[in-house]
Short mmCIF file of C-alpha atoms in Angstrom, two decimals:
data_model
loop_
_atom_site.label_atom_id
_atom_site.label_comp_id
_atom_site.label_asym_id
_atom_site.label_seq_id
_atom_site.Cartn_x
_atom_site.Cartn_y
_atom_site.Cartn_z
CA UNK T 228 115.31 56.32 -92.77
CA UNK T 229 115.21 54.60 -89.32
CA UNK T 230 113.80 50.98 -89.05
CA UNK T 231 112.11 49.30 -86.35
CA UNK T 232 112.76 45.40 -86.65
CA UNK T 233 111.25 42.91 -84.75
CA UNK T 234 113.35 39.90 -84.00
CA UNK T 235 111.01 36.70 -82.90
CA UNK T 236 113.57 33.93 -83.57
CA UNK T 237 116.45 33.54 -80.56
CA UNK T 238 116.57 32.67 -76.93
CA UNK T 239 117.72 34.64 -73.67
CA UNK T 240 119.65 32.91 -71.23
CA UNK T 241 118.88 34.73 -68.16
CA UNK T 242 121.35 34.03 -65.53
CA UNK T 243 121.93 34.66 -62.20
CA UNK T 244 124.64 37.39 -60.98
CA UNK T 245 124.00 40.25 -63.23
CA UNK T 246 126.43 43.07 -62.09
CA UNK T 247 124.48 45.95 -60.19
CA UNK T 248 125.28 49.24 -61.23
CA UNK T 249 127.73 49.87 -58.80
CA UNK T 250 131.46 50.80 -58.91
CA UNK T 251 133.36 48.49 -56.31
CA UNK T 252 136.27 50.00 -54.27
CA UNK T 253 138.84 47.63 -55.17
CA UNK T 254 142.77 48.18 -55.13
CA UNK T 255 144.09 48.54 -58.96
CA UNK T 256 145.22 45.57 -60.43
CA UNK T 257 149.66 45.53 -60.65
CA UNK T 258 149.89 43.80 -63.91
CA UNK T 259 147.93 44.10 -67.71
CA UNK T 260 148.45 41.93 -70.45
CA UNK T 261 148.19 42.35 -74.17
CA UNK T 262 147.47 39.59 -76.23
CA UNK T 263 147.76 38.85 -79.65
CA UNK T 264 145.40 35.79 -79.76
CA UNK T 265 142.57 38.49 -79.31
CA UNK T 266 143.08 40.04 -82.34
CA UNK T 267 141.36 38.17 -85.01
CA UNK T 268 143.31 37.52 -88.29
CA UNK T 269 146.32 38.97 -86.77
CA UNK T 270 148.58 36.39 -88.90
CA UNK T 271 152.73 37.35 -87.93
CA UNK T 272 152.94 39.52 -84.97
CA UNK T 273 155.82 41.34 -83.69
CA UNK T 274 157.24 43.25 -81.18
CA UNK T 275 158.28 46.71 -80.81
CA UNK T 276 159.19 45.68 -76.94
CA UNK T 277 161.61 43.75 -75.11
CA UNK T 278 161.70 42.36 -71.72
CA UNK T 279 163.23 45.08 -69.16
CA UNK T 280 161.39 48.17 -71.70
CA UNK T 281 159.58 50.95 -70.27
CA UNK T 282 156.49 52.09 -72.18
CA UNK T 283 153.61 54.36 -71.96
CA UNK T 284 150.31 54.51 -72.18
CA UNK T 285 149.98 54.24 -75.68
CA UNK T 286 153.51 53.11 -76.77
CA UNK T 287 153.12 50.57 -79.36
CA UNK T 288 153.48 47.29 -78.22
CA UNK T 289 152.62 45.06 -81.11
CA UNK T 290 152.19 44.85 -84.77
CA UNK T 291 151.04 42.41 -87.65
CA UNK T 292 153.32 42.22 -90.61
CA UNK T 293 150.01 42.08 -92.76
CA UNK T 294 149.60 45.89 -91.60
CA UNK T 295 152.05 47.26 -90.57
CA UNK T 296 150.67 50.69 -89.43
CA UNK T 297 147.76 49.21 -87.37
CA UNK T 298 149.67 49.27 -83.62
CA UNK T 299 148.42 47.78 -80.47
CA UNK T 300 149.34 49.89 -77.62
CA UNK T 301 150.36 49.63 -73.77
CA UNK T 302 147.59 50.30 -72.25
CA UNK T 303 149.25 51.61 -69.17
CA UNK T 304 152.55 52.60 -69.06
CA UNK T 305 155.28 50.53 -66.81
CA UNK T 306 157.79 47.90 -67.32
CA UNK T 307 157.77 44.99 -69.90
CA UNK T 308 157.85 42.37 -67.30
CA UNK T 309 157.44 39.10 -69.36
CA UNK T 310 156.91 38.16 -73.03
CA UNK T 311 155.42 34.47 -73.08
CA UNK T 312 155.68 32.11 -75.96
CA UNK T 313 153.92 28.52 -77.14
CA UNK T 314 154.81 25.93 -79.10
CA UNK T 315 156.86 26.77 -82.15
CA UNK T 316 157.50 30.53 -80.11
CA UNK T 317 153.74 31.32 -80.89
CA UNK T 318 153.42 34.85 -79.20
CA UNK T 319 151.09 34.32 -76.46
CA UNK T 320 150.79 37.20 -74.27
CA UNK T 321 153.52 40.91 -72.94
CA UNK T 322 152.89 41.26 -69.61
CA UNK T 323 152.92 44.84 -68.32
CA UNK T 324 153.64 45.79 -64.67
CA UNK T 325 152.12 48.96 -64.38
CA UNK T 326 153.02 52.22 -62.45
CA UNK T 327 150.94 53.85 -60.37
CA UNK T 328 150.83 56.96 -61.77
CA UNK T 329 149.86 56.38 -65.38
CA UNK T 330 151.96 58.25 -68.01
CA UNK T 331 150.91 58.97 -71.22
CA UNK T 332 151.92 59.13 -74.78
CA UNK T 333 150.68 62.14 -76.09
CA UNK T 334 149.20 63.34 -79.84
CA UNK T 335 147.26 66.39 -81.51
CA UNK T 336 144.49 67.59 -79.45
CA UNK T 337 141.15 69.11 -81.28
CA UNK T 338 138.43 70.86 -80.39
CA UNK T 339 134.77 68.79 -81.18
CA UNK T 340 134.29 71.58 -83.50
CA UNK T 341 137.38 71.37 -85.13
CA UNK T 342 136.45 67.53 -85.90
CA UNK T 343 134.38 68.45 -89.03
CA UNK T 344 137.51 69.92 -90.82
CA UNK T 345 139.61 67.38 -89.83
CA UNK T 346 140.53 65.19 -93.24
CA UNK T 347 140.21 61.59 -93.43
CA UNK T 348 143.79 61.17 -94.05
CA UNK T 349 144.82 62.71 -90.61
CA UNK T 350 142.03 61.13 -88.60
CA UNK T 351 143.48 58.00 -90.18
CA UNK T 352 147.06 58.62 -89.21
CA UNK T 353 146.46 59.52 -85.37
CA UNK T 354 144.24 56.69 -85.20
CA UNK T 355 146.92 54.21 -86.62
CA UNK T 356 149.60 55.76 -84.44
CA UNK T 357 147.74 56.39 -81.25
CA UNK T 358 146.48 52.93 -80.99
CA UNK T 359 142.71 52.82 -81.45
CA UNK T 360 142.26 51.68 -85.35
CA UNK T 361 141.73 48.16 -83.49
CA UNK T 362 138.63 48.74 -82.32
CA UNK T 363 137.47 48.70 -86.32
CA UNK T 364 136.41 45.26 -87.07
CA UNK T 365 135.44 44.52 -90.47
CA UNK T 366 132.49 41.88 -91.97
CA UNK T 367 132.88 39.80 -93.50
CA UNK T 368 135.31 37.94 -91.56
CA UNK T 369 135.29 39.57 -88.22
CA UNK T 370 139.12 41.11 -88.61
CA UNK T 371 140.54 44.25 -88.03
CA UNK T 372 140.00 46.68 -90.88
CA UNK T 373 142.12 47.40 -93.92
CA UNK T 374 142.89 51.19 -93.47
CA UNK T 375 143.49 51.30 -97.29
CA UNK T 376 139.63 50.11 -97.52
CA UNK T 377 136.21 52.24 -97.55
CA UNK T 378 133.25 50.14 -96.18
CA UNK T 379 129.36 50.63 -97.67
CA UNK T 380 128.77 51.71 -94.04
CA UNK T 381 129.95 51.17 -90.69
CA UNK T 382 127.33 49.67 -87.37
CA UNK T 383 127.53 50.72 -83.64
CA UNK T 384 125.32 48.53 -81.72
CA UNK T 385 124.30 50.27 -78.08
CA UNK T 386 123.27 47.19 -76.35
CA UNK T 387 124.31 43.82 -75.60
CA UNK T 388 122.29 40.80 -75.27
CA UNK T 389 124.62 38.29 -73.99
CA UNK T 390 124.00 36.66 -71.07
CA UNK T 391 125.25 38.97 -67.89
CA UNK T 392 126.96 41.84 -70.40
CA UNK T 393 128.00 44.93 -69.39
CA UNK T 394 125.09 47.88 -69.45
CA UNK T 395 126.49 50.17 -72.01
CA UNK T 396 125.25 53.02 -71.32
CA UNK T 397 126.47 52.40 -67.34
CA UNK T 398 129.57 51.94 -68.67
CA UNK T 399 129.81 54.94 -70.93
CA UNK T 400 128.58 57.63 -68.46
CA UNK T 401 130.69 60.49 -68.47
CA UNK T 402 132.01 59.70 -72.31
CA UNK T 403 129.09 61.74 -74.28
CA UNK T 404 131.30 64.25 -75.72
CA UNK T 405 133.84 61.36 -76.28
CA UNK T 406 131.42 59.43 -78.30
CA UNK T 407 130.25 62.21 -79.84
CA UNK T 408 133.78 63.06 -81.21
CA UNK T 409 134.13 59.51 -82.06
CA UNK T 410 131.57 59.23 -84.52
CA UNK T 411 132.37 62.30 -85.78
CA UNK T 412 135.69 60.62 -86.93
CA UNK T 413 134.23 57.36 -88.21
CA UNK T 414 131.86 59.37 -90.46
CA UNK T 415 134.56 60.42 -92.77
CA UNK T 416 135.71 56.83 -93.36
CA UNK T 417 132.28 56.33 -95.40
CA UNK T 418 129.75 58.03 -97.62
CA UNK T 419 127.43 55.47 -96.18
CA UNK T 420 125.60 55.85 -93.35
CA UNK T 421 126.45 55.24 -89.86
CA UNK T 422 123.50 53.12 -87.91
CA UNK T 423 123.06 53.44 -83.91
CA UNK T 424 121.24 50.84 -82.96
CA UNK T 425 118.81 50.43 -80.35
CA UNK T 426 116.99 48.49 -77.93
CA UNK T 427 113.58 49.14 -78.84
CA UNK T 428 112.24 47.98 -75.46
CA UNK T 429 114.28 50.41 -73.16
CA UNK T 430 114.73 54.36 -73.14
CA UNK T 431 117.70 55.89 -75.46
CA UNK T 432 120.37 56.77 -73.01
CA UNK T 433 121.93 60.47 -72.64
CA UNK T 434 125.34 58.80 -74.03
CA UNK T 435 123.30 57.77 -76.86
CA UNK T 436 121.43 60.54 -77.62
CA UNK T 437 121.30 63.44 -80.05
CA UNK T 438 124.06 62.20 -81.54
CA UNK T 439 124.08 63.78 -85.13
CA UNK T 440 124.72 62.03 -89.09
CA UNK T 441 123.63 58.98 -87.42
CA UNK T 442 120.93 56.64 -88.52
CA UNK T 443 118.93 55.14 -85.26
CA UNK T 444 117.18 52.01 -85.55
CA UNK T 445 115.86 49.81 -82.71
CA UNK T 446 115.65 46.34 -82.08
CA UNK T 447 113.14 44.06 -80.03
CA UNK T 448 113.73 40.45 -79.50
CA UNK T 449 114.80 37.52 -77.76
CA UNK T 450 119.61 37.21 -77.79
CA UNK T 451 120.74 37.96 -80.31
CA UNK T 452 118.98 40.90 -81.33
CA UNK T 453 121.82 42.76 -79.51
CA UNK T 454 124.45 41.06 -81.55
CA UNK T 455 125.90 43.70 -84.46
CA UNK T 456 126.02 40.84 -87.11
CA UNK T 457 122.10 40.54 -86.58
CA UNK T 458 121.47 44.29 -87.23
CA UNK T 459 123.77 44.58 -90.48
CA UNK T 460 121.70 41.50 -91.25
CA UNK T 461 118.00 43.24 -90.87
CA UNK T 462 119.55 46.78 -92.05
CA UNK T 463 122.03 46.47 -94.96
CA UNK T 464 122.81 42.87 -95.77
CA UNK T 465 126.63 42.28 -96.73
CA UNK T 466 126.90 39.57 -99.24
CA UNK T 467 129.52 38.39 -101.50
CA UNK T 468 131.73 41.79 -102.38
CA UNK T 469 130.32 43.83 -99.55
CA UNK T 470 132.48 45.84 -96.71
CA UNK T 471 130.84 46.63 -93.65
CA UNK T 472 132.86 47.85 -90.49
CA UNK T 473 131.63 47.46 -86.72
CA UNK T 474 132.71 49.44 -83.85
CA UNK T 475 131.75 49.03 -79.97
CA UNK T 476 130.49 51.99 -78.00
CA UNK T 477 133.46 51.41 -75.91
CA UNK T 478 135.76 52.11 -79.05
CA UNK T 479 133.52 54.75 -80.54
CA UNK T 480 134.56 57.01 -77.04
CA UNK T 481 138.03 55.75 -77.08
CA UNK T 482 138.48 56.48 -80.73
CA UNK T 483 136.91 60.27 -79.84
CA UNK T 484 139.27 60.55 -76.32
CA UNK T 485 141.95 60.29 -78.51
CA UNK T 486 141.50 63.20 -80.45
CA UNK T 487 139.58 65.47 -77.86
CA UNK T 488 142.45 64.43 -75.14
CA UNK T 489 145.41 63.61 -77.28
CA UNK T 490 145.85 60.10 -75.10
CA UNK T 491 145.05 56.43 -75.86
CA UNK T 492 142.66 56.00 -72.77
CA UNK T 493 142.61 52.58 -72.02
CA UNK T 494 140.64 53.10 -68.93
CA UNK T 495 137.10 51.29 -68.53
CA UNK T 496 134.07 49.85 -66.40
CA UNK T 497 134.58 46.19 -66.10
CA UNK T 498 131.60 44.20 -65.11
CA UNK T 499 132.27 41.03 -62.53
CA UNK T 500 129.83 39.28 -62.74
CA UNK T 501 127.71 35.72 -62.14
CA UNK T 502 126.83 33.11 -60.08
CA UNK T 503 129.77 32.45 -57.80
CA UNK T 504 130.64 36.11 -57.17
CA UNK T 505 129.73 37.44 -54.08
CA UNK T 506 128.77 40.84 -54.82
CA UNK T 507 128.68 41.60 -58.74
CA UNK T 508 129.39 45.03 -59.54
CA UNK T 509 131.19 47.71 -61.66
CA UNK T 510 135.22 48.05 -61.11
CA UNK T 511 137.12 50.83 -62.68
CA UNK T 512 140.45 49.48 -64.25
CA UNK T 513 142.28 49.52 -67.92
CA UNK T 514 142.02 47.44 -70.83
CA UNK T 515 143.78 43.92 -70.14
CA UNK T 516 143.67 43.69 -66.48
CA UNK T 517 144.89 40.94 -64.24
CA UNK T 518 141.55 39.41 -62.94
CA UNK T 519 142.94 38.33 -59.32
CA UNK T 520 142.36 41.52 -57.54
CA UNK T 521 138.46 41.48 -58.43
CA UNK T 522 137.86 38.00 -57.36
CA UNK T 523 140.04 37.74 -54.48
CA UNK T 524 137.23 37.31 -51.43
CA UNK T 525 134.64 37.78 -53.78
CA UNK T 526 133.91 33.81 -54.52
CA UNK T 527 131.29 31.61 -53.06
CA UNK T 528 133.34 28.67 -54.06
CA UNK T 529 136.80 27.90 -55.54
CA UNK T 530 135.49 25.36 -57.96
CA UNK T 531 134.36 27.82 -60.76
CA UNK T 532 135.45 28.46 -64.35
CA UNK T 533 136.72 32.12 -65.32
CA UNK T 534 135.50 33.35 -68.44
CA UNK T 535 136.96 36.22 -70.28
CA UNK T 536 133.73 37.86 -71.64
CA UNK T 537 130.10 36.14 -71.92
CA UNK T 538 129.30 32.64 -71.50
CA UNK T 539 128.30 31.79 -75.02
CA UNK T 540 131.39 33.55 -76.94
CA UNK T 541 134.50 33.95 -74.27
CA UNK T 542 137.70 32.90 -73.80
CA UNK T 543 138.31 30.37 -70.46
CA UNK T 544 141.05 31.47 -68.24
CA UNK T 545 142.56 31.20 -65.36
CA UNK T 546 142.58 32.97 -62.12
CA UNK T 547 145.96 34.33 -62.55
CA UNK T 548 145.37 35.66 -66.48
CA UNK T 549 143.93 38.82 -68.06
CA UNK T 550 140.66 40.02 -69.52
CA UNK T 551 140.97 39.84 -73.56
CA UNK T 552 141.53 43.16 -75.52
CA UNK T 553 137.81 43.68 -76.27
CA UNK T 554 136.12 42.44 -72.73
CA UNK T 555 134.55 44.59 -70.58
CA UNK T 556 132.91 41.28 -68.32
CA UNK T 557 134.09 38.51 -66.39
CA UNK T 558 132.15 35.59 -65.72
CA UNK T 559 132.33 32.96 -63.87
CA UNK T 560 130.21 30.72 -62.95
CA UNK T 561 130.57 26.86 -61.59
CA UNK T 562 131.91 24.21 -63.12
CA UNK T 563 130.52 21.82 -64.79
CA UNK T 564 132.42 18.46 -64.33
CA UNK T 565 130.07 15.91 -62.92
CA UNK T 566 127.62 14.30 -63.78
CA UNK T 567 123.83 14.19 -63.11
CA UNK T 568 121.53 11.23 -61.53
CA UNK T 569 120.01 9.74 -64.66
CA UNK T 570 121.09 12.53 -66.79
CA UNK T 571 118.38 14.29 -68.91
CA UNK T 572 115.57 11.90 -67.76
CA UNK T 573 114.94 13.54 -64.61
CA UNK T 574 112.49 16.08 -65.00
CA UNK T 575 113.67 19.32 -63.35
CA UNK T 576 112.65 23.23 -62.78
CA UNK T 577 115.52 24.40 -62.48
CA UNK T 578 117.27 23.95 -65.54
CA UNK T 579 117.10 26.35 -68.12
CA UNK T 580 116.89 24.56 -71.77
CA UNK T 581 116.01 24.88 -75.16
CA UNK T 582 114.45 21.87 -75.59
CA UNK T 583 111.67 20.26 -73.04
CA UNK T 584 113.59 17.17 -72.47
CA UNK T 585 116.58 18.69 -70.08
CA UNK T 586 114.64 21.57 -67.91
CA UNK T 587 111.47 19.91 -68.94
CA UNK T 588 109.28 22.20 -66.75
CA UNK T 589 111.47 24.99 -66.80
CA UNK T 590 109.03 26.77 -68.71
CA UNK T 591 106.66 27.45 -65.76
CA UNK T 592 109.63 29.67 -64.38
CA UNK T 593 108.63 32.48 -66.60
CA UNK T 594 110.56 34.83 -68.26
CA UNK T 595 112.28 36.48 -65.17
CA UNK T 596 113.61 33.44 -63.90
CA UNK T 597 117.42 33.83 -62.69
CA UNK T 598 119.17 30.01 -63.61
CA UNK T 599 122.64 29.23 -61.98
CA UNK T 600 123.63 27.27 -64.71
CA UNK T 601 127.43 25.14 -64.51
CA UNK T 602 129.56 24.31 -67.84
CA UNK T 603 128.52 20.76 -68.24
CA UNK T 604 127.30 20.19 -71.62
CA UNK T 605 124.95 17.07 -70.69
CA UNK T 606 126.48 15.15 -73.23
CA UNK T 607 129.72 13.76 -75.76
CA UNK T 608 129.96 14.73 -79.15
CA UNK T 609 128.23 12.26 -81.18
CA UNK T 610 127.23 12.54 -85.05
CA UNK T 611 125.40 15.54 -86.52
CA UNK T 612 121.69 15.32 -86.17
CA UNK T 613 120.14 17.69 -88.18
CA UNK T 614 117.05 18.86 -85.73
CA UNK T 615 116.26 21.92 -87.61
CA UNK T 616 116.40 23.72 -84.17
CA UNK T 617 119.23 26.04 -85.57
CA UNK T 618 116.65 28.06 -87.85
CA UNK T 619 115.02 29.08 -84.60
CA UNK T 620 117.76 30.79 -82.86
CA UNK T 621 119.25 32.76 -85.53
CA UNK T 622 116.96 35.93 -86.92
CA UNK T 623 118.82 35.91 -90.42
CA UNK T 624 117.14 35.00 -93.75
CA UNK T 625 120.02 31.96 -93.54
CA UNK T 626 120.16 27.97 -93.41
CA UNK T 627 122.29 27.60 -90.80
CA UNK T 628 121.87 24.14 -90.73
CA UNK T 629 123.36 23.75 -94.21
CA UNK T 630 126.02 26.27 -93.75
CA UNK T 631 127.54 24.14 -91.11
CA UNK T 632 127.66 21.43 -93.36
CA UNK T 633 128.94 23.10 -96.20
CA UNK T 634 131.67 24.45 -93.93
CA UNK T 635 132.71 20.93 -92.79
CA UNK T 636 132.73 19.74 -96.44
CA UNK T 637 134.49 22.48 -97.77
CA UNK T 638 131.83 23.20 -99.89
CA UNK T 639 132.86 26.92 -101.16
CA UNK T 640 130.30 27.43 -103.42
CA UNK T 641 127.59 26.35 -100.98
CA UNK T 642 129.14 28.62 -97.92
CA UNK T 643 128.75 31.53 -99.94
CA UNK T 644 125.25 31.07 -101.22
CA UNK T 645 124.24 29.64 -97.45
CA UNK T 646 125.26 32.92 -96.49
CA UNK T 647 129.24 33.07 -94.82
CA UNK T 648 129.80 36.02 -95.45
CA UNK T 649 126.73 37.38 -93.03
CA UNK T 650 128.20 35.79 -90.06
CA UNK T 651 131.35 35.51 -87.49
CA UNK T 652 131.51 33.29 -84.72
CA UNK T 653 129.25 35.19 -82.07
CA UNK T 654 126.15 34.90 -84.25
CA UNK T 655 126.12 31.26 -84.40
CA UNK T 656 127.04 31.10 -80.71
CA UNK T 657 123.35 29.75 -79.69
CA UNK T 658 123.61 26.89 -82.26
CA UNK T 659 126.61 25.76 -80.05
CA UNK T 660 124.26 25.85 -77.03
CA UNK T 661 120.98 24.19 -78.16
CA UNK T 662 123.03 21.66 -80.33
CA UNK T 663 121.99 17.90 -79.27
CA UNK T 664 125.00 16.90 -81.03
CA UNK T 665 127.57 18.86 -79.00
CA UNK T 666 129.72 20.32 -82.23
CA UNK T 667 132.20 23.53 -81.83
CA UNK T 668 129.95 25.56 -83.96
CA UNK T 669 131.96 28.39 -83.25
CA UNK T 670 135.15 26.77 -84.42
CA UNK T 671 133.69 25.53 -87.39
CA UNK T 672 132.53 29.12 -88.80
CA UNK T 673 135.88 30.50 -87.87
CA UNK T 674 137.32 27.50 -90.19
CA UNK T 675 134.53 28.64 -92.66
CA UNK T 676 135.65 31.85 -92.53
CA UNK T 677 139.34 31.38 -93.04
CA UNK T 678 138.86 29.19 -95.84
CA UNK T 679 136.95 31.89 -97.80
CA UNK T 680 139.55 34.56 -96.54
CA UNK T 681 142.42 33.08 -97.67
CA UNK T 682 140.78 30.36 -100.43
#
């Protein structure tokens, strides 16, 4: 049965430089990148590729000796232009310069119809080989999935809460019978359900609609209702022994291009967007693209920070890197290294904050108030005050609070009954931004979360 949940707890951080729902004319971007950092648990990677190769679309790049059959493809084909290494060779990112005609890898092709007959052990294979399994993320521990594993049920949230994401449904025009196919495939992976979720305070787009063997349940509320850790949360709680996988929209429709096409598309609407950008929009391009060629000119100033995804969960980079595997935004907005005429003292308006001391009349703004907001975090790390200000951003029946500590102390016992295995790093996110004490929260978890992986 569909549910309805109504999320009061949270806090939207409505900034300024939302993309408009346009598609820029831009010229395509000469180089992609794939790298391995992106993919979460990904423990001994390895290449299929040397410098001076020629790949693909969908020629397998790069694999994890943990799973072996899981392949991350080129997402354009071209030459292997540079493999770049870290300290102790750490495999840091192949750099693809692309052609400009894109050619393709090619694989079994299926009607929609033909999708119902389709067994699970041949969706599986194509999906392994052509590139897409990826885009199956597993909770707990926000990895990629175990092919040889069968989850209680698998999530699809339709929206995205973050501060300046992507519109979904924007980006996703066009892909109905893609996503349709798509979930058509994940459904044999479970004899769970599969939930759609919602936002219960907009319309249900086309893309999203009459989509059947799907469970649709909608979500009100304040970031992060729109985060799919929050839903399994409200819907069908994980817990200790639980297997839950997520997918993006994005992947849903790549997952179903592959088998109505025969192709791993790669293709997608990146959103440019904040402050500092001249004029945010939409720009057509493929997963991993160079970000130069959709901020060149487009700046208001050169002293910004580039982030690869949202605000509250992205990756810093520079001007000369790539968007991350699973990013379909850029922000960037200033930065924040100065500091400020008697600091948090000074009463201002136009400061967005959680607390009434920094922004203390920020309030009378309303809710529709666009901030430009820097990176400064008003503040050093100091010791860890416990506020109790966590427990109001985060909608789950958790302690937060005490989770952190337990995670910091080691404390298995106490991570698993403060609830670990409910959360990844992106759920936690707006502890990191309304903590007075300036912690990594989001480093911590993911040391929570390795500790009970591998402990």
């Amino acid at each position: 049965m569909s549910k309805t949940v109504k999320l009061k707890k949270g806090f939207d951080i409505n900034l300024a430089g939302k993309a408009e729902q346009t598609i820029a004319n831009t010229s395509p971007s000469e180089t992609f990148a794939l790298k391995p950092t992106n993919f979460i648990g990904m423990k001994r990677p390895k290449l299929f590729v040397a410098v001076g190769d020629n790949v693909k679309a969908g020629t397998p790049v790069l694999y994890d000796k943990m799973q072996e059959d899981v392949m991350i493809c080129s997402p354009v084909s071209g030459e292997i232009v540079e493999v770049k290494r870290g300290a102790k060779r750490k495999l840091l990112e192949i750099k693809i310069l692309a052609d400009k005609e894109i050619e393709y890898e090619t694989f079994k092709t299926y009607n929609i119809s033909d999708l119902q007959s389709l067994s699970r052990e041949d969706a599986q294979s194509q999906m392994l080989k052509g590139g897409v399994w990826p885009n199956i993320i597993q909770r707990p521990f926000g990895v990629t999935a175990n092919e040889a594993d069968t989850p209680n049920s698998i999530f699809i949230s339709a929206f995205d809460s973050h501060p300046l994401a992507a519109d979904t449904a924007f980006t996703l025009k066009g892909d109905e019978e893609a996503f349709k196919a798509g979930i058509a495939i994940l459904k044999k992976f479970t004899s769970g359900k599969v939930h759609l979720n919602h936002d219960a305070d907009g319309e249900i787009s086309t893309v999203f609609a009459n989509i059947e063997g799907v469970e649709n349940n909608k979500f009100s509320g304040p970031h992060p209702a729109g985060n799919v850790g929050v839903q399994i949360h409200n819907i069908d709680p994980i817990g200790k022994g639980g297997l839950v996988w997520t997918v993006s929209p994005y992947g849903v429709a790549q997952i179903g291009k592959l088998f109505l096409k025969g192709v791993y598309d790669a293709s997608r609407l990146v959103a440019i967007a904040g402050s500092e950008i001249e004029k945010p929009a939409y720009h057509k391009t493929y997963t991993g693209a160079a970000i130069n060629k959709f901020v060149d000119g487009n700046l208001k100033s050169d002293h910004v920070r580039f982030i690869s995804g949202n605000v509250l969960t992205g990756e810093k980079i520079e001007k000369d890197s790539y968007l991350g595997f699973y990013d379909n935004l850029l922000s960037v907005i200033p930065e924040g290294d100065h500091s400020d005429f008697l600091g948090w003292i000074m009463p201002r308006k136009e400061v967005l904050s959680f607390h009434r001391a920094w922004g203390l009349f920020s309030f009378l703004n309303g809710k529709n108030k666009e901030y430009v907001l820097d990176t400064n975090t008003n503040g050093e790390p100091r010791a860890f005050v416990q506020t109790g200000t966590f427990e109001k951003v985060v909608p789950m029946d958790i302690y937060p609070t005490y989770l952190i500590k337990a995670i910091m102390a080691e404390d298995f016992d106490n991570m698993e009954a403060l609830g670990i295995y409910e959360v990844i790093e992106e759920d936690l996110a707006l502890c990191e931004y309304v903590d007075v004490s300036k912690h990594d929260i989001q480093e911590i978890v993911r040391e929570g979360l390795e500790l009970v992986q591998n402990g």
